[in-house]
Structure formats: structure tokens, C-alpha cells
Short mmCIF file of C-alpha atoms in Angstrom, two decimals:
data_model
loop_
_atom_site.label_atom_id
_atom_site.label_comp_id
_atom_site.label_asym_id
_atom_site.label_seq_id
_atom_site.Cartn_x
_atom_site.Cartn_y
_atom_site.Cartn_z
CA UNK H 5 -97.29 133.93 -223.30
CA UNK H 6 -99.96 135.27 -225.27
CA UNK H 7 -98.99 135.88 -229.01
CA UNK H 8 -101.09 139.26 -229.88
CA UNK H 9 -101.33 140.47 -233.60
CA UNK H 10 -101.78 144.26 -233.03
CA UNK H 11 -101.87 147.15 -234.44
CA UNK H 12 -102.20 150.61 -232.30
CA UNK H 13 -106.06 151.31 -232.90
CA UNK H 14 -108.86 151.69 -230.56
CA UNK H 15 -109.59 147.41 -231.60
CA UNK H 16 -106.45 147.17 -230.81
CA UNK H 17 -106.03 149.20 -227.75
CA UNK H 18 -109.18 146.78 -226.30
CA UNK H 19 -107.22 144.26 -225.97
CA UNK H 20 -104.05 145.57 -225.30
CA UNK H 21 -105.66 147.54 -222.07
CA UNK H 22 -107.38 144.20 -221.02
CA UNK H 23 -103.74 142.27 -221.00
CA UNK H 24 -102.16 145.08 -219.16
CA UNK H 25 -105.44 145.05 -216.64
CA UNK H 26 -105.48 141.23 -216.72
CA UNK H 27 -101.53 140.55 -215.73
CA UNK H 28 -101.21 137.87 -218.29
CA UNK H 29 -98.14 137.53 -220.23
CA UNK H 30 -97.72 138.66 -223.83
CA UNK H 31 -95.73 138.85 -226.88
CA UNK H 32 -96.42 141.99 -229.13
CA UNK H 33 -96.26 141.23 -232.73
CA UNK H 34 -97.21 144.46 -235.22
CA UNK H 35 -98.95 144.28 -238.15
CA UNK H 36 -99.31 147.00 -239.79
CA UNK H 37 -101.99 147.48 -241.27
CA UNK H 38 -100.55 150.51 -243.35
CA UNK H 39 -98.55 148.53 -245.33
CA UNK H 40 -100.69 145.33 -245.70
CA UNK H 41 -99.65 142.84 -242.99
CA UNK H 42 -103.36 142.44 -242.33
CA UNK H 43 -103.54 140.29 -245.47
CA UNK H 44 -100.50 138.26 -245.55
CA UNK H 45 -101.41 134.45 -245.22
CA UNK H 46 -99.66 133.57 -242.23
CA UNK H 47 -101.93 135.67 -240.48
CA UNK H 48 -104.88 135.02 -242.75
CA UNK H 49 -104.36 131.96 -240.74
CA UNK H 50 -105.15 133.30 -237.41
CA UNK H 51 -107.31 136.12 -238.60
CA UNK H 52 -109.40 135.04 -241.76
CA UNK H 53 -111.58 138.52 -241.67
CA UNK H 54 -107.76 140.28 -242.34
CA UNK H 55 -108.86 142.39 -239.21
CA UNK H 56 -106.20 143.19 -236.34
CA UNK H 57 -105.86 142.25 -233.41
CA UNK H 58 -105.95 138.31 -233.22
CA UNK H 59 -104.51 136.47 -231.15
CA UNK H 60 -102.84 132.74 -230.11
CA UNK H 61 -102.51 131.08 -226.48
CA UNK H 62 -100.65 128.34 -226.32
CA UNK H 63 -102.12 126.93 -223.43
CA UNK H 64 -105.61 127.45 -224.14
CA UNK H 65 -108.86 125.79 -222.45
CA UNK H 66 -108.00 122.13 -222.98
CA UNK H 67 -104.26 122.97 -222.65
CA UNK H 68 -103.70 122.58 -226.10
CA UNK H 69 -102.44 126.25 -228.65
CA UNK H 70 -106.13 128.19 -229.73
CA UNK H 71 -105.89 131.35 -231.75
CA UNK H 72 -108.35 133.55 -231.52
CA UNK H 73 -109.67 136.84 -233.97
CA UNK H 74 -112.68 139.42 -233.45
CA UNK H 75 -111.80 141.51 -229.97
CA UNK H 76 -114.92 140.97 -228.79
CA UNK H 77 -114.04 137.28 -228.70
CA UNK H 78 -110.63 137.82 -227.21
CA UNK H 79 -112.03 140.16 -224.09
CA UNK H 80 -114.10 137.45 -223.31
CA UNK H 81 -111.13 134.77 -223.95
CA UNK H 82 -109.07 136.38 -221.26
CA UNK H 83 -111.87 137.28 -219.44
CA UNK H 84 -112.62 133.76 -218.55
CA UNK H 85 -109.05 132.60 -218.82
CA UNK H 86 -108.10 135.85 -215.91
CA UNK H 87 -111.42 135.44 -213.95
CA UNK H 88 -111.25 138.72 -214.15
CA UNK H 89 -114.09 141.95 -215.45
CA UNK H 90 -116.79 139.80 -216.26
CA UNK H 91 -118.89 137.96 -213.31
CA UNK H 92 -119.63 134.68 -213.62
CA UNK H 93 -123.53 135.66 -212.25
CA UNK H 94 -125.56 135.26 -214.93
CA UNK H 95 -127.64 138.64 -214.77
CA UNK H 96 -124.23 140.68 -213.75
CA UNK H 97 -122.93 138.61 -216.85
CA UNK H 98 -125.67 139.14 -219.33
CA UNK H 99 -125.48 142.54 -218.74
CA UNK H 100 -121.63 143.22 -219.57
CA UNK H 101 -122.24 141.31 -222.70
CA UNK H 102 -124.69 143.42 -223.72
CA UNK H 103 -123.10 146.23 -223.49
CA UNK H 104 -119.91 144.58 -224.67
CA UNK H 105 -122.41 143.56 -227.99
CA UNK H 106 -123.40 147.41 -227.60
CA UNK H 107 -120.05 148.59 -228.35
CA UNK H 108 -118.94 145.87 -231.37
CA UNK H 109 -122.17 147.03 -232.97
CA UNK H 110 -122.89 150.33 -232.50
CA UNK H 111 -120.13 152.08 -230.68
CA UNK H 112 -117.12 150.82 -233.03
CA UNK H 113 -118.83 150.94 -236.05
CA UNK H 114 -120.56 153.80 -236.16
CA UNK H 115 -117.80 155.88 -234.75
CA UNK H 116 -115.52 154.12 -237.41
CA UNK H 117 -117.55 155.32 -239.94
CA UNK H 118 -117.82 158.68 -238.74
CA UNK H 119 -114.45 158.94 -238.45
CA UNK H 120 -114.09 157.47 -242.20
CA UNK H 121 -116.51 160.25 -243.38
CA UNK H 122 -115.25 162.92 -241.55
CA UNK H 123 -111.49 162.81 -241.37
CA UNK H 124 -110.26 160.56 -244.35
CA UNK H 125 -112.82 160.57 -247.43
CA UNK H 126 -111.49 161.52 -250.19
CA UNK H 127 -114.93 163.68 -251.26
CA UNK H 128 -117.11 165.86 -249.80
CA UNK H 129 -119.72 163.99 -248.41
CA UNK H 130 -122.10 166.03 -246.74
CA UNK H 131 -124.78 163.38 -246.39
CA UNK H 132 -122.61 160.78 -245.03
CA UNK H 133 -120.94 163.42 -242.85
CA UNK H 134 -124.26 164.58 -240.87
CA UNK H 135 -125.60 161.21 -240.90
CA UNK H 136 -122.66 159.52 -239.18
CA UNK H 137 -121.95 162.70 -236.87
CA UNK H 138 -125.75 162.61 -235.57
CA UNK H 139 -125.97 159.02 -234.69
CA UNK H 140 -122.17 159.15 -233.48
CA UNK H 141 -124.20 161.35 -230.58
CA UNK H 142 -126.70 159.38 -230.26
CA UNK H 143 -124.66 156.83 -229.05
CA UNK H 144 -123.12 159.35 -226.64
CA UNK H 145 -126.47 160.07 -225.82
CA UNK H 146 -127.21 156.12 -225.14
CA UNK H 147 -124.22 156.11 -222.78
CA UNK H 148 -124.33 159.29 -220.71
CA UNK H 149 -127.90 158.43 -219.52
CA UNK H 150 -126.23 154.70 -218.67
CA UNK H 151 -123.82 156.19 -216.67
CA UNK H 152 -126.26 158.73 -215.19
CA UNK H 153 -127.66 155.00 -213.46
CA UNK H 154 -124.29 153.50 -213.15
CA UNK H 155 -120.95 154.06 -212.45
CA UNK H 156 -119.71 151.85 -215.06
CA UNK H 157 -121.20 151.00 -218.06
CA UNK H 158 -122.63 147.75 -216.86
CA UNK H 159 -123.12 148.41 -213.61
CA UNK H 160 -121.50 148.93 -210.52
CA UNK H 161 -118.13 147.05 -211.48
CA UNK H 162 -115.01 147.86 -214.02
CA UNK H 163 -115.80 144.85 -216.60
CA UNK H 164 -115.17 144.52 -220.20
CA UNK H 165 -118.04 146.52 -221.85
CA UNK H 166 -115.91 149.70 -220.14
CA UNK H 167 -112.79 148.35 -221.32
CA UNK H 168 -113.93 147.80 -225.15
CA UNK H 169 -116.02 150.87 -225.43
CA UNK H 170 -113.60 153.52 -223.77
CA UNK H 171 -110.83 153.57 -226.67
CA UNK H 172 -113.33 154.79 -229.47
CA UNK H 173 -114.63 157.19 -226.86
CA UNK H 174 -110.66 158.77 -227.03
CA UNK H 175 -111.40 162.16 -229.40
CA UNK H 176 -115.03 162.71 -230.21
CA UNK H 177 -113.86 165.57 -231.32
CA UNK H 178 -113.02 163.48 -234.63
CA UNK H 179 -116.53 162.28 -234.43
CA UNK H 180 -118.08 166.22 -234.26
CA UNK H 181 -118.72 164.97 -230.02
CA UNK H 182 -118.50 168.12 -227.74
CA UNK H 183 -118.09 165.65 -224.29
CA UNK H 184 -118.93 168.92 -222.78
CA UNK H 185 -122.55 168.04 -223.65
CA UNK H 186 -122.30 164.19 -222.29
CA UNK H 187 -121.59 165.10 -218.53
CA UNK H 188 -121.56 161.71 -216.77
CA UNK H 189 -119.52 160.15 -219.89
CA UNK H 190 -116.72 162.64 -219.22
CA UNK H 191 -116.89 161.87 -215.21
CA UNK H 192 -116.42 157.99 -216.65
CA UNK H 193 -114.39 158.30 -219.36
CA UNK H 194 -111.57 160.32 -217.02
CA UNK H 195 -111.78 158.17 -214.51
CA UNK H 196 -111.08 155.28 -216.81
CA UNK H 197 -108.17 156.99 -217.99
CA UNK H 198 -106.36 157.37 -214.97
CA UNK H 199 -105.90 153.95 -214.54
CA UNK H 200 -102.70 152.44 -215.15
CA UNK H 201 -102.93 149.86 -216.80
CA UNK H 202 -105.23 151.69 -219.54
CA UNK H 203 -102.51 154.31 -219.83
CA UNK H 204 -100.01 151.34 -220.37
CA UNK H 205 -102.32 149.60 -222.75
CA UNK H 206 -102.46 152.61 -225.55
CA UNK H 207 -98.75 153.17 -225.36
CA UNK H 208 -97.72 149.39 -227.17
CA UNK H 209 -96.58 150.50 -230.33
CA UNK H 210 -97.89 154.05 -230.00
CA UNK H 211 -94.47 154.97 -232.19
CA UNK H 212 -95.75 153.11 -234.91
CA UNK H 213 -98.87 154.64 -235.64
CA UNK H 214 -98.49 157.42 -238.38
CA UNK H 215 -100.72 160.38 -239.44
CA UNK H 216 -102.25 160.50 -242.05
CA UNK H 217 -102.00 157.55 -245.48
CA UNK H 218 -99.61 157.73 -248.39
CA UNK H 219 -101.84 155.87 -251.70
CA UNK H 220 -100.25 152.26 -250.63
CA UNK H 221 -101.37 152.47 -247.26
CA UNK H 222 -105.06 154.41 -248.37
CA UNK H 223 -105.23 151.24 -251.14
CA UNK H 224 -104.75 148.62 -248.22
CA UNK H 225 -107.32 150.46 -245.81
CA UNK H 226 -109.67 151.69 -247.47
CA UNK H 227 -109.10 150.75 -251.51
CA UNK H 228 -108.42 147.77 -253.88
CA UNK H 229 -106.39 145.81 -251.55
CA UNK H 230 -109.24 145.23 -248.73
CA UNK H 231 -111.32 143.73 -252.21
CA UNK H 232 -109.15 141.49 -253.76
CA UNK H 233 -109.88 137.63 -253.10
CA UNK H 234 -107.60 135.57 -251.32
#
């Protein structure tokens, strides 16, 4: 039974979906990031960057427990453990890993900044809003062109690249993106949304998610609590 430390965010959903897709058994441990649970010393032993998700597999590669943080590393680990969603054929494997890194280095950080400045920033900053909305649309354009050529992000097969990207694109309107401008993306998104494991994955801890932030949550997510030395 894998111990999963998580919260219902796009990065959390990646790993929820992967676990549901692979059928690996897991137990959920909520890490309420609005309440500051990510700063708990016990959690920091698993995730030194105080970010969720993180996980502990009691049966690691050598039969001993292994802990992992960073959702991309967790997806690769779970793919290798289960033998699913990441080809062992070198060309297909590196294609999928390239698109996984596209998510880790581009889609996640840039769409996250779009969310922040368009939805949550306490000040109206037109330059930041325009910059990240433009970058969001650029990234959707990259995906749309790719998906004009292949059924899935990394090629002919559904992979961890799709699992990583999909949760970040559930609410494009929050990024000033009109999904109808990207028909190949829309086809891909809707197909993946129909997968039962994906539907189960986004329901993990869904009842715990809160809309909006009080002052304490804002400090834990965006304010001084993030920058305290620990």
C-alpha cells in the first residue's frame, strides 16, 4: 500500500490519476496546503521542498521503503513499477519524457502563474496578467499543433505525458484561454476526460477543496509562511 501525501490540485491530480490508472493500491494522507500542513517537520522529511504531492512506497526497488517528491519523478517511478504508460522502447520512452518535461518546465509553472495573477493576486497587475495569459495561449498552441499530428501528446499511446498535462488544462478560462480556439487540444482533452480512472482521480479529496482563501491560507500559499527558514 503506497502512502500518498496530497491535496486536490493539478499536481496532486496527476498522481491520483496515475495510481487509479495503474491499479496500484494506495492510502491518501491529506496535506492541507491552505492550513500549512506542507510545513510540518514530518512532511518535510519526505518532501524537503515543502510541496505536495509526495509518497512513500514500503516496497521500493530493493524491497525497502522509498520516499519520493516532485510529481514528475513520481509518475516515472509509478510507470516503471507498474510497467504501464511509459514505454521501455528507447525512442518512445524519450519522446514521452520530453513531453513530461514540457509539462514540468512549462505547462505547470506558466499556467500556475496565469492562475495566480489572473485569479489570486491582491493587486491588479496588467503586465503580469497579459504576460502569463499570452504564455498560456502559446502553450495551448504548442499542444494543439502536436495533437494535430498524433492522438496523444507523446505519440500513438496514452502515457504519463498526457496524465501530467491534462489536470492543468481543466479550466482554461481561468488562464484567459478559449478552448474552442484549439480544436485538436479539445478533442484530446474530452477523450481523456471520459476515462474512468481520470474521473476517479479528480475526485480524490474533492470534498476538501475550498474556494477562495482566508488570510491564513493566503500567507501559507503566497505569503511570508512560504519563505520562513526551516
